[in-house]
């Protein structure tokens, strides 16, 4: 029995993919992070961020936790706040799904929605969050983009879990690039256990991280639809030190793969997970010898029902046409 819901964080399962990736010789496995209480990988970082602020005396009883979030970190922090009695204020860009906004409000958090603009714009979710902290007593900014407890939580928790669950018998770890906490912390642990394990990042076209990793100017940097991966700047929590390769994926690949995972594997995940799996398949296609590849899937598809899993939204945004919807609805032959 658990003393509270925080003790249920972690030990998420690793599952073999049987349909997706069947065309490659490598074995593909996914770590299903929506099995965490807040339905995402971000549950892992919230307790350590809050505990560290408490130890430093930065957060006192009755205080307020503020964060600029795409939704999942906010949910993790809201769960910790519910247990510990803190107030929460979350600032989100308006490209995020309504489900993510409603979820945070369900936990009792105050949610402020800002325009999707550059981070240094005074109206960005990051700028607004910092301004709230400056104006509010007994208040901290969780600051997932700069907080070393973000990658540290994955070094302590996610990496050891993957190593234990696989017995160390795998060749590559693939995950999306965002704040960089997951790949930096997990990658550091796995490289310490076995330097031959390949650490592969996945970045959506439109993000600048692929170009930064390879030291290139990316002419395609700009906007993109996929939530939860990619950035317009390099977070301090992202270290390239243990990353061997970065693979790029399109919005369409991310979103269509998420739909395939639901329909072919029974795994309902978001676009960042779709991107990670699409990236893992692309990485596998580049290999000369078959490998065992573990991919981390960050969150649940429940937060994208009005977007990724809405045929109307997918058609309106040119990711699907009517003929593709009809083909997808046709029954698949049993394998």
mmCIF file of C-alpha atoms in Angstrom:
data_model
loop_
_atom_site.group_PDB
_atom_site.id
_atom_site.type_symbol
_atom_site.label_atom_id
_atom_site.label_comp_id
_atom_site.label_asym_id
_atom_site.label_seq_id
_atom_site.Cartn_x
_atom_site.Cartn_y
_atom_site.Cartn_z
ATOM 1 C CA UNK A 1 0.000 0.000 0.000
ATOM 2 C CA UNK A 2 1.130 3.554 -0.775
ATOM 3 C CA UNK A 3 1.063 6.361 1.785
ATOM 4 C CA UNK A 4 0.034 8.868 -0.886
ATOM 5 C CA UNK A 5 -0.201 9.154 -4.654
ATOM 6 C CA UNK A 6 3.371 10.467 -4.963
ATOM 7 C CA UNK A 7 4.663 7.030 -4.021
ATOM 8 C CA UNK A 8 2.946 5.642 -7.124
ATOM 9 C CA UNK A 9 5.207 7.631 -9.450
ATOM 10 C CA UNK A 10 7.588 5.531 -11.535
ATOM 11 C CA UNK A 11 8.032 1.858 -12.359
ATOM 12 C CA UNK A 12 6.105 2.374 -15.580
ATOM 13 C CA UNK A 13 6.088 -0.673 -17.877
ATOM 14 C CA UNK A 14 8.243 -1.290 -20.920
ATOM 15 C CA UNK A 15 6.202 -2.878 -23.710
ATOM 16 C CA UNK A 16 7.209 -4.472 -27.019
ATOM 17 C CA UNK A 17 5.742 -3.000 -30.210
ATOM 18 C CA UNK A 18 4.436 -5.782 -32.428
ATOM 19 C CA UNK A 19 2.863 -4.017 -35.410
ATOM 20 C CA UNK A 20 4.654 -0.697 -35.681
ATOM 21 C CA UNK A 21 8.241 -1.171 -36.784
ATOM 22 C CA UNK A 22 7.555 -4.654 -38.138
ATOM 23 C CA UNK A 23 9.297 -3.613 -41.358
ATOM 24 C CA UNK A 24 12.646 -3.194 -39.561
ATOM 25 C CA UNK A 25 14.767 -5.990 -38.124
ATOM 26 C CA UNK A 26 15.372 -4.245 -34.803
ATOM 27 C CA UNK A 27 13.163 -4.849 -31.767
ATOM 28 C CA UNK A 28 11.250 -1.787 -30.587
ATOM 29 C CA UNK A 29 10.130 -1.334 -26.983
ATOM 30 C CA UNK A 30 8.312 1.611 -25.407
ATOM 31 C CA UNK A 31 8.283 2.878 -21.821
ATOM 32 C CA UNK A 32 4.694 3.932 -21.163
ATOM 33 C CA UNK A 33 4.853 7.064 -19.010
ATOM 34 C CA UNK A 34 1.118 7.703 -18.962
ATOM 35 C CA UNK A 35 1.012 4.981 -16.309
ATOM 36 C CA UNK A 36 2.218 7.619 -13.827
ATOM 37 C CA UNK A 37 -0.501 9.175 -11.590
ATOM 38 C CA UNK A 38 -0.540 12.453 -13.537
ATOM 39 C CA UNK A 39 -0.402 10.542 -16.826
ATOM 40 C CA UNK A 40 3.018 11.768 -17.940
ATOM 41 C CA UNK A 41 6.775 11.544 -17.477
ATOM 42 C CA UNK A 42 6.742 14.995 -15.855
ATOM 43 C CA UNK A 43 5.403 13.467 -12.628
ATOM 44 C CA UNK A 44 8.984 12.330 -12.034
ATOM 45 C CA UNK A 45 10.508 15.800 -11.782
ATOM 46 C CA UNK A 46 7.906 17.589 -9.648
ATOM 47 C CA UNK A 47 8.610 16.046 -6.195
ATOM 48 C CA UNK A 48 12.361 16.691 -6.388
ATOM 49 C CA UNK A 49 11.877 20.292 -7.556
ATOM 50 C CA UNK A 50 9.517 21.026 -4.647
ATOM 51 C CA UNK A 51 11.571 19.151 -2.035
ATOM 52 C CA UNK A 52 14.712 21.032 -3.041
ATOM 53 C CA UNK A 53 12.938 24.404 -2.747
ATOM 54 C CA UNK A 54 11.668 23.398 0.703
ATOM 55 C CA UNK A 55 15.139 22.376 1.878
ATOM 56 C CA UNK A 56 16.602 25.679 0.687
ATOM 57 C CA UNK A 57 13.870 27.628 2.503
ATOM 58 C CA UNK A 58 12.610 29.103 -0.761
ATOM 59 C CA UNK A 59 9.140 27.564 -0.368
ATOM 60 C CA UNK A 60 7.370 27.736 2.975
ATOM 61 C CA UNK A 61 3.984 26.319 4.108
ATOM 62 C CA UNK A 62 1.071 27.936 2.293
ATOM 63 C CA UNK A 63 3.310 29.122 -0.539
ATOM 64 C CA UNK A 64 2.662 29.274 -4.260
ATOM 65 C CA UNK A 65 4.294 27.298 -7.069
ATOM 66 C CA UNK A 66 4.382 28.993 -10.471
ATOM 67 C CA UNK A 67 5.457 27.400 -13.730
ATOM 68 C CA UNK A 68 5.497 28.069 -17.453
ATOM 69 C CA UNK A 69 4.255 24.742 -18.768
ATOM 70 C CA UNK A 70 2.777 22.951 -21.751
ATOM 71 C CA UNK A 71 0.600 21.129 -19.240
ATOM 72 C CA UNK A 72 2.338 18.003 -18.052
ATOM 73 C CA UNK A 73 4.846 19.593 -15.672
ATOM 74 C CA UNK A 74 1.984 21.622 -14.297
ATOM 75 C CA UNK A 75 0.017 18.461 -13.576
ATOM 76 C CA UNK A 76 2.957 16.910 -11.748
ATOM 77 C CA UNK A 77 3.414 20.050 -9.663
ATOM 78 C CA UNK A 78 -0.336 20.256 -9.001
ATOM 79 C CA UNK A 79 -0.309 16.724 -7.596
ATOM 80 C CA UNK A 80 2.589 17.557 -5.269
ATOM 81 C CA UNK A 81 0.827 20.770 -4.251
ATOM 82 C CA UNK A 82 -2.388 18.911 -3.463
ATOM 83 C CA UNK A 83 -0.492 16.597 -1.110
ATOM 84 C CA UNK A 84 1.578 19.351 0.509
ATOM 85 C CA UNK A 85 -0.985 22.169 0.620
ATOM 86 C CA UNK A 86 0.571 24.647 -1.812
ATOM 87 C CA UNK A 87 -1.213 26.930 -4.278
ATOM 88 C CA UNK A 88 -0.415 26.683 -8.002
ATOM 89 C CA UNK A 89 -0.395 29.155 -10.868
ATOM 90 C CA UNK A 90 0.439 27.836 -14.335
ATOM 91 C CA UNK A 91 1.033 29.859 -17.485
ATOM 92 C CA UNK A 92 0.501 28.117 -20.824
ATOM 93 C CA UNK A 93 0.856 29.170 -24.477
ATOM 94 C CA UNK A 94 -2.402 29.153 -26.408
ATOM 95 C CA UNK A 95 -1.311 26.401 -28.807
ATOM 96 C CA UNK A 96 -1.880 23.831 -26.052
ATOM 97 C CA UNK A 97 -4.994 21.669 -26.064
ATOM 98 C CA UNK A 98 -8.081 22.628 -24.058
ATOM 99 C CA UNK A 99 -7.894 19.260 -22.305
ATOM 100 C CA UNK A 100 -4.526 20.210 -20.804
ATOM 101 C CA UNK A 101 -5.890 23.511 -19.522
ATOM 102 C CA UNK A 102 -8.993 21.862 -18.047
ATOM 103 C CA UNK A 103 -6.887 19.185 -16.356
ATOM 104 C CA UNK A 104 -4.833 21.731 -14.424
ATOM 105 C CA UNK A 105 -7.945 23.579 -13.327
ATOM 106 C CA UNK A 106 -9.396 20.272 -12.128
ATOM 107 C CA UNK A 107 -6.494 20.035 -9.664
ATOM 108 C CA UNK A 108 -7.434 23.480 -8.336
ATOM 109 C CA UNK A 109 -4.705 25.395 -10.127
ATOM 110 C CA UNK A 110 -5.061 28.867 -11.598
ATOM 111 C CA UNK A 111 -4.255 28.761 -15.315
ATOM 112 C CA UNK A 112 -3.244 31.787 -17.389
ATOM 113 C CA UNK A 113 -3.149 31.371 -21.182
ATOM 114 C CA UNK A 114 -0.773 33.576 -23.178
ATOM 115 C CA UNK A 115 -0.069 34.074 -26.896
ATOM 116 C CA UNK A 116 2.367 31.618 -28.490
ATOM 117 C CA UNK A 117 5.251 34.045 -28.997
ATOM 118 C CA UNK A 118 9.031 34.065 -28.540
ATOM 119 C CA UNK A 119 10.140 33.419 -24.967
ATOM 120 C CA UNK A 120 11.746 36.844 -24.624
ATOM 121 C CA UNK A 121 8.476 38.541 -25.570
ATOM 122 C CA UNK A 122 6.933 40.156 -22.456
ATOM 123 C CA UNK A 123 3.653 38.356 -23.228
ATOM 124 C CA UNK A 124 5.165 34.856 -23.497
ATOM 125 C CA UNK A 125 4.205 32.201 -20.976
ATOM 126 C CA UNK A 126 7.764 32.244 -19.635
ATOM 127 C CA UNK A 127 7.878 36.035 -19.180
ATOM 128 C CA UNK A 128 4.450 36.139 -17.547
ATOM 129 C CA UNK A 129 5.384 33.345 -15.126
ATOM 130 C CA UNK A 130 8.534 35.179 -14.036
ATOM 131 C CA UNK A 131 6.572 38.382 -13.530
ATOM 132 C CA UNK A 132 4.050 36.602 -11.291
ATOM 133 C CA UNK A 133 6.856 35.233 -9.108
ATOM 134 C CA UNK A 134 8.394 38.693 -8.724
ATOM 135 C CA UNK A 135 5.046 40.086 -7.567
ATOM 136 C CA UNK A 136 3.981 37.239 -5.234
ATOM 137 C CA UNK A 137 5.411 36.627 -1.733
ATOM 138 C CA UNK A 138 6.387 33.074 -0.626
ATOM 139 C CA UNK A 139 6.406 31.955 -4.232
ATOM 140 C CA UNK A 140 8.783 29.953 -6.417
ATOM 141 C CA UNK A 141 9.202 29.424 -10.132
ATOM 142 C CA UNK A 142 9.640 25.686 -10.683
ATOM 143 C CA UNK A 143 11.674 26.648 -13.761
ATOM 144 C CA UNK A 144 11.902 23.261 -15.457
ATOM 145 C CA UNK A 145 14.025 24.753 -18.274
ATOM 146 C CA UNK A 146 16.823 25.737 -15.892
ATOM 147 C CA UNK A 147 16.299 23.621 -12.768
ATOM 148 C CA UNK A 148 19.011 20.944 -12.392
ATOM 149 C CA UNK A 149 16.522 18.787 -10.476
ATOM 150 C CA UNK A 150 14.804 18.141 -13.813
ATOM 151 C CA UNK A 151 17.608 15.978 -15.310
ATOM 152 C CA UNK A 152 18.652 14.821 -11.833
ATOM 153 C CA UNK A 153 15.274 13.168 -11.255
ATOM 154 C CA UNK A 154 15.735 11.115 -14.426
ATOM 155 C CA UNK A 155 19.302 10.246 -13.454
ATOM 156 C CA UNK A 156 18.039 8.940 -10.117
ATOM 157 C CA UNK A 157 14.823 7.334 -11.317
ATOM 158 C CA UNK A 158 14.159 6.850 -15.041
ATOM 159 C CA UNK A 159 17.616 5.607 -16.017
ATOM 160 C CA UNK A 160 17.857 3.046 -13.194
ATOM 161 C CA UNK A 161 14.335 1.799 -13.975
ATOM 162 C CA UNK A 162 15.128 1.187 -17.634
ATOM 163 C CA UNK A 163 18.378 -0.548 -16.747
ATOM 164 C CA UNK A 164 16.671 -2.784 -14.197
ATOM 165 C CA UNK A 165 13.643 -3.587 -16.366
ATOM 166 C CA UNK A 166 15.772 -4.568 -19.365
ATOM 167 C CA UNK A 167 18.585 -6.188 -17.425
ATOM 168 C CA UNK A 168 20.820 -3.831 -19.403
ATOM 169 C CA UNK A 169 20.114 -5.896 -22.518
ATOM 170 C CA UNK A 170 19.411 -3.167 -25.064
ATOM 171 C CA UNK A 171 21.374 -1.083 -27.533
ATOM 172 C CA UNK A 172 19.736 2.331 -27.836
ATOM 173 C CA UNK A 173 17.515 4.735 -25.920
ATOM 174 C CA UNK A 174 15.373 7.107 -27.985
ATOM 175 C CA UNK A 175 13.365 10.043 -26.637
ATOM 176 C CA UNK A 176 12.138 13.450 -27.707
ATOM 177 C CA UNK A 177 14.054 16.672 -27.072
ATOM 178 C CA UNK A 178 12.263 19.378 -25.094
ATOM 179 C CA UNK A 179 13.536 20.713 -21.790
ATOM 180 C CA UNK A 180 16.163 17.998 -22.182
ATOM 181 C CA UNK A 181 15.698 16.664 -18.669
ATOM 182 C CA UNK A 182 14.681 13.169 -19.731
ATOM 183 C CA UNK A 183 17.418 12.574 -22.294
ATOM 184 C CA UNK A 184 20.147 14.309 -20.271
ATOM 185 C CA UNK A 185 19.509 12.573 -16.953
ATOM 186 C CA UNK A 186 18.551 9.176 -18.339
ATOM 187 C CA UNK A 187 21.328 9.287 -20.911
ATOM 188 C CA UNK A 188 23.958 10.115 -18.295
ATOM 189 C CA UNK A 189 22.940 7.148 -16.140
ATOM 190 C CA UNK A 190 22.791 4.704 -19.050
ATOM 191 C CA UNK A 191 26.173 5.805 -20.429
ATOM 192 C CA UNK A 192 27.714 5.282 -16.986
ATOM 193 C CA UNK A 193 26.350 1.727 -16.968
ATOM 194 C CA UNK A 194 27.316 0.978 -20.571
ATOM 195 C CA UNK A 195 29.082 3.574 -22.759
ATOM 196 C CA UNK A 196 28.120 1.601 -25.880
ATOM 197 C CA UNK A 197 24.398 2.311 -25.466
ATOM 198 C CA UNK A 198 23.372 4.868 -28.076
ATOM 199 C CA UNK A 199 21.372 7.862 -26.865
ATOM 200 C CA UNK A 200 19.190 9.262 -29.647
ATOM 201 C CA UNK A 201 17.167 12.473 -29.485
ATOM 202 C CA UNK A 202 14.128 13.226 -31.623
ATOM 203 C CA UNK A 203 13.343 16.807 -32.653
ATOM 204 C CA UNK A 204 10.408 18.106 -34.703
ATOM 205 C CA UNK A 205 11.098 20.170 -37.809
ATOM 206 C CA UNK A 206 10.599 23.770 -36.725
ATOM 207 C CA UNK A 207 12.570 23.346 -33.496
ATOM 208 C CA UNK A 208 16.133 24.680 -33.324
ATOM 209 C CA UNK A 209 17.634 21.822 -31.271
ATOM 210 C CA UNK A 210 18.597 19.587 -34.213
ATOM 211 C CA UNK A 211 20.575 22.442 -35.754
ATOM 212 C CA UNK A 212 22.239 23.305 -32.449
ATOM 213 C CA UNK A 213 23.307 19.697 -31.909
ATOM 214 C CA UNK A 214 24.966 19.472 -35.321
ATOM 215 C CA UNK A 215 26.293 23.046 -35.246
ATOM 216 C CA UNK A 216 24.209 24.085 -38.224
ATOM 217 C CA UNK A 217 21.946 27.002 -39.001
ATOM 218 C CA UNK A 218 18.522 25.482 -39.559
ATOM 219 C CA UNK A 219 16.580 27.228 -42.345
ATOM 220 C CA UNK A 220 13.443 25.290 -41.349
ATOM 221 C CA UNK A 221 13.322 26.581 -37.763
ATOM 222 C CA UNK A 222 9.940 28.119 -37.063
ATOM 223 C CA UNK A 223 6.517 27.022 -35.906
ATOM 224 C CA UNK A 224 5.259 23.468 -35.474
ATOM 225 C CA UNK A 225 2.116 21.833 -34.099
ATOM 226 C CA UNK A 226 3.470 18.960 -32.011
ATOM 227 C CA UNK A 227 3.205 19.652 -28.284
ATOM 228 C CA UNK A 228 5.807 18.667 -25.707
ATOM 229 C CA UNK A 229 8.942 18.365 -27.835
ATOM 230 C CA UNK A 230 11.173 20.856 -29.602
ATOM 231 C CA UNK A 231 12.178 24.338 -28.482
ATOM 232 C CA UNK A 232 12.941 27.775 -29.882
ATOM 233 C CA UNK A 233 15.982 28.041 -27.563
ATOM 234 C CA UNK A 234 18.407 25.693 -25.781
ATOM 235 C CA UNK A 235 17.292 25.017 -22.192
ATOM 236 C CA UNK A 236 20.011 24.856 -19.557
ATOM 237 C CA UNK A 237 18.615 21.455 -18.572
ATOM 238 C CA UNK A 238 19.555 20.029 -21.972
ATOM 239 C CA UNK A 239 23.074 18.632 -22.209
ATOM 240 C CA UNK A 240 24.337 17.278 -25.527
ATOM 241 C CA UNK A 241 27.217 15.511 -23.760
ATOM 242 C CA UNK A 242 25.767 11.994 -23.797
ATOM 243 C CA UNK A 243 23.651 12.274 -26.953
ATOM 244 C CA UNK A 244 25.010 10.342 -29.933
ATOM 245 C CA UNK A 245 22.533 11.351 -32.603
ATOM 246 C CA UNK A 246 19.454 13.502 -33.204
ATOM 247 C CA UNK A 247 16.733 12.464 -35.645
ATOM 248 C CA UNK A 248 14.245 14.906 -37.145
ATOM 249 C CA UNK A 249 10.553 14.224 -37.676
ATOM 250 C CA UNK A 250 7.706 16.206 -39.186
ATOM 251 C CA UNK A 251 4.495 17.196 -37.434
ATOM 252 C CA UNK A 252 2.640 14.767 -39.668
ATOM 253 C CA UNK A 253 4.923 11.886 -38.664
ATOM 254 C CA UNK A 254 4.428 12.679 -34.963
ATOM 255 C CA UNK A 255 0.660 12.956 -35.099
ATOM 256 C CA UNK A 256 -0.027 10.114 -37.512
ATOM 257 C CA UNK A 257 2.226 7.782 -35.529
ATOM 258 C CA UNK A 258 0.280 8.636 -32.367
ATOM 259 C CA UNK A 259 -2.913 7.609 -34.165
ATOM 260 C CA UNK A 260 -1.267 4.391 -35.367
ATOM 261 C CA UNK A 261 -0.100 3.523 -31.850
ATOM 262 C CA UNK A 262 -3.688 3.728 -30.623
ATOM 263 C CA UNK A 263 -5.163 1.708 -33.482
ATOM 264 C CA UNK A 264 -2.421 -0.867 -33.999
ATOM 265 C CA UNK A 265 -0.900 -1.294 -30.531
ATOM 266 C CA UNK A 266 -3.752 -0.160 -28.261
ATOM 267 C CA UNK A 267 -1.498 2.514 -26.728
ATOM 268 C CA UNK A 268 -3.125 5.966 -26.543
ATOM 269 C CA UNK A 269 -0.372 8.587 -26.453
ATOM 270 C CA UNK A 270 0.309 12.167 -27.509
ATOM 271 C CA UNK A 271 2.221 13.585 -30.442
ATOM 272 C CA UNK A 272 5.547 13.723 -28.604
ATOM 273 C CA UNK A 273 5.324 9.955 -28.103
ATOM 274 C CA UNK A 274 4.334 9.538 -31.733
ATOM 275 C CA UNK A 275 7.396 11.540 -32.691
ATOM 276 C CA UNK A 276 9.668 9.481 -30.455
ATOM 277 C CA UNK A 277 8.432 6.236 -31.995
ATOM 278 C CA UNK A 278 8.657 7.633 -35.532
ATOM 279 C CA UNK A 279 12.206 8.702 -34.715
ATOM 280 C CA UNK A 280 13.016 5.265 -33.320
ATOM 281 C CA UNK A 281 11.784 3.618 -36.524
ATOM 282 C CA UNK A 282 13.897 6.012 -38.604
ATOM 283 C CA UNK A 283 16.934 5.293 -36.437
ATOM 284 C CA UNK A 284 16.325 1.541 -36.810
ATOM 285 C CA UNK A 285 16.128 1.917 -40.593
ATOM 286 C CA UNK A 286 19.618 3.444 -40.590
ATOM 287 C CA UNK A 287 21.245 0.521 -38.767
ATOM 288 C CA UNK A 288 23.390 -2.124 -40.413
ATOM 289 C CA UNK A 289 22.617 -4.683 -37.690
ATOM 290 C CA UNK A 290 19.404 -5.259 -35.703
ATOM 291 C CA UNK A 291 19.272 -3.661 -32.261
ATOM 292 C CA UNK A 292 17.006 -3.603 -29.216
ATOM 293 C CA UNK A 293 15.693 -0.051 -28.950
ATOM 294 C CA UNK A 294 13.881 1.428 -25.948
ATOM 295 C CA UNK A 295 11.771 4.522 -26.591
ATOM 296 C CA UNK A 296 10.152 6.697 -23.927
ATOM 297 C CA UNK A 297 6.560 7.802 -24.586
ATOM 298 C CA UNK A 298 5.928 10.915 -22.448
ATOM 299 C CA UNK A 299 2.180 11.235 -22.027
ATOM 300 C CA UNK A 300 -1.384 10.107 -22.642
ATOM 301 C CA UNK A 301 -3.418 10.760 -25.749
ATOM 302 C CA UNK A 302 -6.360 11.704 -23.534
ATOM 303 C CA UNK A 303 -5.137 15.304 -23.644
ATOM 304 C CA UNK A 304 -5.305 15.453 -27.445
ATOM 305 C CA UNK A 305 -8.745 14.050 -28.238
ATOM 306 C CA UNK A 306 -9.807 17.402 -29.715
ATOM 307 C CA UNK A 307 -6.678 17.566 -31.872
ATOM 308 C CA UNK A 308 -4.679 14.481 -32.859
ATOM 309 C CA UNK A 309 -7.616 12.103 -32.471
ATOM 310 C CA UNK A 310 -10.146 14.439 -34.085
ATOM 311 C CA UNK A 311 -10.503 13.653 -37.783
ATOM 312 C CA UNK A 312 -11.905 17.145 -38.347
ATOM 313 C CA UNK A 313 -8.877 18.840 -36.739
ATOM 314 C CA UNK A 314 -6.425 16.633 -38.620
ATOM 315 C CA UNK A 315 -8.131 17.402 -41.950
ATOM 316 C CA UNK A 316 -8.376 21.135 -41.177
ATOM 317 C CA UNK A 317 -4.637 21.213 -40.459
ATOM 318 C CA UNK A 318 -3.797 19.198 -43.600
ATOM 319 C CA UNK A 319 -2.457 16.137 -41.766
ATOM 320 C CA UNK A 320 -5.183 13.889 -43.189
ATOM 321 C CA UNK A 321 -7.608 13.873 -46.088
ATOM 322 C CA UNK A 322 -10.996 12.167 -46.294
ATOM 323 C CA UNK A 323 -9.641 9.172 -48.247
ATOM 324 C CA UNK A 324 -7.000 8.514 -45.582
ATOM 325 C CA UNK A 325 -9.680 8.557 -42.876
ATOM 326 C CA UNK A 326 -11.710 5.969 -44.786
ATOM 327 C CA UNK A 327 -8.649 3.745 -45.252
ATOM 328 C CA UNK A 328 -7.744 4.027 -41.563
ATOM 329 C CA UNK A 329 -11.272 3.022 -40.579
ATOM 330 C CA UNK A 330 -11.104 -0.179 -42.635
ATOM 331 C CA UNK A 331 -10.478 -3.332 -40.539
ATOM 332 C CA UNK A 332 -6.906 -4.639 -40.531
ATOM 333 C CA UNK A 333 -6.211 -8.292 -41.232
ATOM 334 C CA UNK A 334 -5.133 -10.265 -38.166
ATOM 335 C CA UNK A 335 -1.438 -11.134 -38.061
#
